[in-house]
Amino acid sequence: MRLLKVATCNLNQWAMDFDCNLKNIKESITQAKQAGAVIRLGPELEITGYGCEDHFLELDTINHGWECLKEILVGDWTDGILCSIGMPVIKGSERYNCQVLCFNRKIIMIRPKMWLANDGNYRELRWFTAWKHKDQLVDFQLPSEIAEAISQKSVHFGYGYVQFLDTAVAAEVCEELFTPIPPHAELALNGVEVFMNASGSHHQLRKLDVRLRAFIGATHTCGGVYMYSNHQGCDGGRLYHDGCSCVVVNGDVVAQGSQFSLRDSEVVLAQVDLDAVASLRGSISSFQEQASYKNTVSSVLVPYKLCQPFSMQMSLSSPLKINYHSPEEEIAFGPGCWLWDYLRRSGASGFLLPLSGGADSSSVAAIVGCMCQLVVKEIDNGDEQVKADAIRIGNYTDGQFPTDSKEFAKRIFYTVFMGSENSSEDTKKRAKELADEIGSWHLDVSIDGVVSALLSLFQTLTGKRPRYKVDGGSHIENLGLQNIQARIRMVLAFMLASLLPWVHSKPGFYLVLGSSNVDEGLRGYLTKYDCSSADINPIGSISKQDLQAFLRWAAIHLGYSSLAEIEAAPPTAELEPIRSNYSQLDEVDMGMTYEELSVYGRLRKIFRCGPVSMFKNLCYRWGSRLSPLEVAYKVKHFFKYYSINRHKMTVLTPSYHAESYSPEDNRFDLRQFLYNARWPYQFRKMDELVKELDGNEVALGETRDEDKSRVNGVGMGIVAAGSGDPKSGL
């Protein structure tokens, strides 16, 4: 037997905070060495933080990376342990995203990333060059300060692996695993047994299974020990890196770290037998045949043994049942941890939330409540960093610290019900009940006086006073009156967030939380610069359907029972007067259901459908109950309002990224914001298709309940079927 102990880790790094990042790296190495590990893998670009973005273009960032690496190398951190450390490196005129392999105070090899992530949320080609020379390792001259400090002038640079006396180890960096021809296959044929994947992977609902299947698949057919390390936390932007560092052996997960955590450092250990890898490979005839005429990959020889012989003192890691969170748990823990990182790193003293008593703002309140529960739990588990942050943010004195989540929420969380003459007693009551359950400092204020003052000012200026639609007013008047209320709430929220700490003799300021969901952003069903305009929004990339499921879950598992009643209530903005024959409802206002919005969103973003393609696919999906004419009307209605309101996405509050069809304009969904909202060419093409299809008739028979993907025996195809699947786009 060749027994090997390896360590991978989740690190909560912060872009450009080199002190924080270096501290976490050292802590993880210390824990790995204390546990007896001889390989330690850290996440991608761990020294700088993954999310530096255009800071990667600054030479200071590169230089500070080398300075931090030097501090690690001149100490005893790498004595007897192979450390893979992520940082940017400039070679010649090019900048590379690299894993620096260090051992016994020397740099063994620098491995540049060969395939860069450059879609969705990722823009690595903006900052880095992909390494394209697979045939050889080249010489890299180390910076003079590093060379002098470690008495080493140069190092091998490029694609290759490290050959120890008893095993071979190689890096495969993040995106490379997901390419059509991943490096690990070729490396395995060259005898590499241990693969180290340093990653910067972000959380997305239901995504973890895709990632784990890739690790399992990488070693299932060709054997090997696959180590995966990831960032965990908010490192300065919209993404939450969701950890889940793990070790996979021959297709079995033998160690798995947490997906969501408040800890700054978590080391995941595994003890493996490399003979199991050799045995599997020797039993697969096709592997043997391909290995016999492989392309030779360059290597670096290190005359040192990593493995131990058979010993009963070293037990082996066994296959685990993979731990997956439900989507409802992901919504609670992911945004909850993201909010905590943002709060403790922003210098703020807490959050303020306009709490309407509706589903969206109540979801945000519940997530903050969950955050408070996580903080108290982590303090109880002995995390001194979380305790220190909580003492500072909560302004505790005399040795006190949070022991109760409701008491902690009272210190750091304001909720405000901003009612008007159009608000119902039901929503007011629900907001108060939820605030009491969470423990927030709750305020109840009427905005009618401010609305009346603005309308009087408008009347003085123009001689006219607008009326609601139910009182005989026009559509323009009705919309204007709603927008006044919405924007007053935004102004009042920011005023309270800045001044309430002063009123209560608390230090600092509060961050205003937004609560618009991804479907409303897609449709533009929000007022520009209303309460959707905030400092940050934990649910801005979560669908209404997922939020409703979360509310049902949180009512039970977070202990906020009032959420059940909130979820059951029909969604309404409560911006128009309630009459005996009229009550404002979101889905009526929008002219589409939230379920339909999710379908439109997936087709538009995930399946890249324009109006005509969307129409064709929805004829398959809805053809058993709607005529082509009705489908065309719905598609036109969506694209009309999507394009009219697209400009709102340019000022959308920074939101936690969780959904594949997010319309977020900053990075994820890059499109124009000035459209011809009539779409004359596209809509004309749809009209021609409707005419060809005899558009007034339902084209297909009834959908059979037992097979929703087929209509009257006709398959609807992967696009139409996928438009209703929340897992699409992963």
mmCIF file of C-alpha atoms in Angstrom, residues 248-366:
data_model
loop_
_atom_site.group_PDB
_atom_site.id
_atom_site.type_symbol
_atom_site.label_atom_id
_atom_site.label_comp_id
_atom_site.label_asym_id
_atom_site.label_seq_id
_atom_site.Cartn_x
_atom_site.Cartn_y
_atom_site.Cartn_z
ATOM 1 C CA VAL A 248 -12.757 11.982 -4.860
ATOM 2 C CA VAL A 249 -11.022 8.620 -5.307
ATOM 3 C CA ASN A 250 -11.819 6.399 -8.293
ATOM 4 C CA GLY A 251 -15.273 7.952 -8.639
ATOM 5 C CA ASP A 252 -16.165 7.935 -4.921
ATOM 6 C CA VAL A 253 -16.386 11.072 -2.780
ATOM 7 C CA VAL A 254 -14.352 10.336 0.366
ATOM 8 C CA ALA A 255 -14.259 13.848 1.895
ATOM 9 C CA GLN A 256 -16.557 16.845 1.507
ATOM 10 C CA GLY A 257 -16.410 20.299 3.068
ATOM 11 C CA SER A 258 -19.301 22.625 3.811
ATOM 12 C CA GLN A 259 -21.072 24.476 1.028
ATOM 13 C CA PHE A 260 -22.152 27.430 3.178
ATOM 14 C CA SER A 261 -20.258 28.628 6.229
ATOM 15 C CA LEU A 262 -19.244 31.754 8.139
ATOM 16 C CA ARG A 263 -15.765 30.369 8.827
ATOM 17 C CA ASP A 264 -12.739 31.995 7.194
ATOM 18 C CA SER A 265 -10.867 28.720 6.789
ATOM 19 C CA GLU A 266 -11.976 25.097 6.595
ATOM 20 C CA VAL A 267 -9.552 22.266 5.874
ATOM 21 C CA VAL A 268 -10.874 19.022 4.378
ATOM 22 C CA LEU A 269 -8.690 15.940 4.897
ATOM 23 C CA ALA A 270 -8.555 12.531 3.243
ATOM 24 C CA GLN A 271 -6.321 9.508 3.679
ATOM 25 C CA VAL A 272 -6.063 7.401 0.534
ATOM 26 C CA ASP A 273 -4.280 4.369 -0.846
ATOM 27 C CA LEU A 274 -2.696 5.112 -4.223
ATOM 28 C CA ASP A 275 -2.405 1.394 -4.952
ATOM 29 C CA ALA A 276 -6.190 1.461 -5.405
ATOM 30 C CA VAL A 277 -5.645 3.884 -8.292
ATOM 31 C CA ALA A 278 -2.944 1.745 -9.889
ATOM 32 C CA SER A 279 -5.057 -1.377 -9.458
ATOM 33 C CA LEU A 280 -8.083 0.162 -11.174
ATOM 34 C CA ARG A 281 -6.051 1.429 -14.102
ATOM 35 C CA GLY A 282 -4.370 -1.935 -14.527
ATOM 36 C CA SER A 283 -7.755 -3.627 -14.786
ATOM 37 C CA ILE A 284 -9.046 -1.484 -17.660
ATOM 38 C CA SER A 285 -7.799 -2.786 -20.995
ATOM 39 C CA SER A 286 -8.657 0.335 -22.968
ATOM 40 C CA PHE A 287 -6.781 2.501 -20.460
ATOM 41 C CA GLN A 288 -3.702 0.300 -20.815
ATOM 42 C CA GLU A 289 -3.879 0.447 -24.616
ATOM 43 C CA GLN A 290 -4.234 4.232 -24.743
ATOM 44 C CA ALA A 291 -1.470 4.695 -22.172
ATOM 45 C CA SER A 292 0.879 2.639 -24.340
ATOM 46 C CA TYR A 293 0.906 5.255 -27.126
ATOM 47 C CA LYS A 294 0.149 8.431 -25.173
ATOM 48 C CA ASN A 295 1.440 11.904 -25.900
ATOM 49 C CA THR A 296 4.250 12.460 -23.427
ATOM 50 C CA VAL A 297 3.681 15.325 -21.006
ATOM 51 C CA SER A 298 6.691 17.129 -19.512
ATOM 52 C CA SER A 299 7.447 16.603 -15.851
ATOM 53 C CA VAL A 300 9.580 17.908 -13.000
ATOM 54 C CA LEU A 301 11.377 15.337 -10.862
ATOM 55 C CA VAL A 302 11.395 15.817 -7.094
ATOM 56 C CA PRO A 303 13.507 13.162 -5.313
ATOM 57 C CA TYR A 304 11.216 12.821 -2.320
ATOM 58 C CA LYS A 305 8.634 10.319 -1.134
ATOM 59 C CA LEU A 306 5.151 11.521 -0.208
ATOM 60 C CA CYS A 307 3.573 8.189 0.706
ATOM 61 C CA GLN A 308 3.765 6.003 3.773
ATOM 62 C CA PRO A 309 3.717 2.199 3.822
ATOM 63 C CA PHE A 310 0.863 0.161 5.265
ATOM 64 C CA SER A 311 0.158 1.091 8.872
ATOM 65 C CA MET A 312 -2.821 0.505 11.119
ATOM 66 C CA GLN A 313 -2.059 3.898 12.660
ATOM 67 C CA MET A 314 -3.363 5.538 9.485
ATOM 68 C CA SER A 315 -6.975 4.733 8.706
ATOM 69 C CA LEU A 316 -8.325 5.236 5.197
ATOM 70 C CA SER A 317 -11.153 7.512 4.126
ATOM 71 C CA SER A 318 -14.295 5.678 3.024
ATOM 72 C CA PRO A 319 -16.919 6.667 0.432
ATOM 73 C CA LEU A 320 -19.433 9.201 1.747
ATOM 74 C CA LYS A 321 -23.022 9.965 0.986
ATOM 75 C CA ILE A 322 -22.824 13.337 -0.764
ATOM 76 C CA ASN A 323 -24.435 16.129 1.209
ATOM 77 C CA TYR A 324 -26.784 18.231 -0.921
ATOM 78 C CA HIS A 325 -28.873 21.141 0.319
ATOM 79 C CA SER A 326 -32.418 21.591 -0.938
ATOM 80 C CA PRO A 327 -33.049 24.771 -3.000
ATOM 81 C CA GLU A 328 -34.910 26.206 0.003
ATOM 82 C CA GLU A 329 -31.874 25.639 2.226
ATOM 83 C CA GLU A 330 -29.625 27.145 -0.432
ATOM 84 C CA ILE A 331 -31.761 30.316 -0.450
ATOM 85 C CA ALA A 332 -31.501 30.554 3.326
ATOM 86 C CA PHE A 333 -27.809 29.809 3.776
ATOM 87 C CA GLY A 334 -26.200 31.207 0.612
ATOM 88 C CA PRO A 335 -27.603 34.757 0.750
ATOM 89 C CA GLY A 336 -27.413 34.613 4.563
ATOM 90 C CA CYS A 337 -23.654 33.987 4.493
ATOM 91 C CA TRP A 338 -23.215 36.546 1.689
ATOM 92 C CA LEU A 339 -24.999 39.182 3.774
ATOM 93 C CA TRP A 340 -22.783 38.451 6.769
ATOM 94 C CA ASP A 341 -19.594 38.852 4.727
ATOM 95 C CA TYR A 342 -20.896 42.069 3.198
ATOM 96 C CA LEU A 343 -21.933 43.453 6.587
ATOM 97 C CA ARG A 344 -18.707 42.685 8.419
ATOM 98 C CA ARG A 345 -16.500 43.935 5.587
ATOM 99 C CA SER A 346 -18.448 47.083 4.660
ATOM 100 C CA GLY A 347 -18.035 48.830 8.007
ATOM 101 C CA ALA A 348 -21.822 49.061 8.430
ATOM 102 C CA SER A 349 -23.571 48.453 11.750
ATOM 103 C CA GLY A 350 -26.575 46.588 10.397
ATOM 104 C CA PHE A 351 -29.359 46.403 7.826
ATOM 105 C CA LEU A 352 -32.579 48.309 7.202
ATOM 106 C CA LEU A 353 -35.384 46.691 5.239
ATOM 107 C CA PRO A 354 -38.658 48.236 4.042
ATOM 108 C CA LEU A 355 -40.925 45.365 5.145
ATOM 109 C CA SER A 356 -44.272 45.415 3.337
ATOM 110 C CA GLY A 357 -45.619 42.147 4.665
ATOM 111 C CA GLY A 358 -45.478 40.675 1.151
ATOM 112 C CA ALA A 359 -43.586 37.616 -0.021
ATOM 113 C CA ASP A 360 -40.439 39.305 -1.354
ATOM 114 C CA SER A 361 -39.558 41.621 1.529
ATOM 115 C CA SER A 362 -40.545 38.881 3.975
ATOM 116 C CA SER A 363 -38.115 36.515 2.228
ATOM 117 C CA VAL A 364 -35.331 39.048 2.714
ATOM 118 C CA ALA A 365 -36.286 39.471 6.371
ATOM 119 C CA ALA A 366 -36.216 35.710 6.864
#
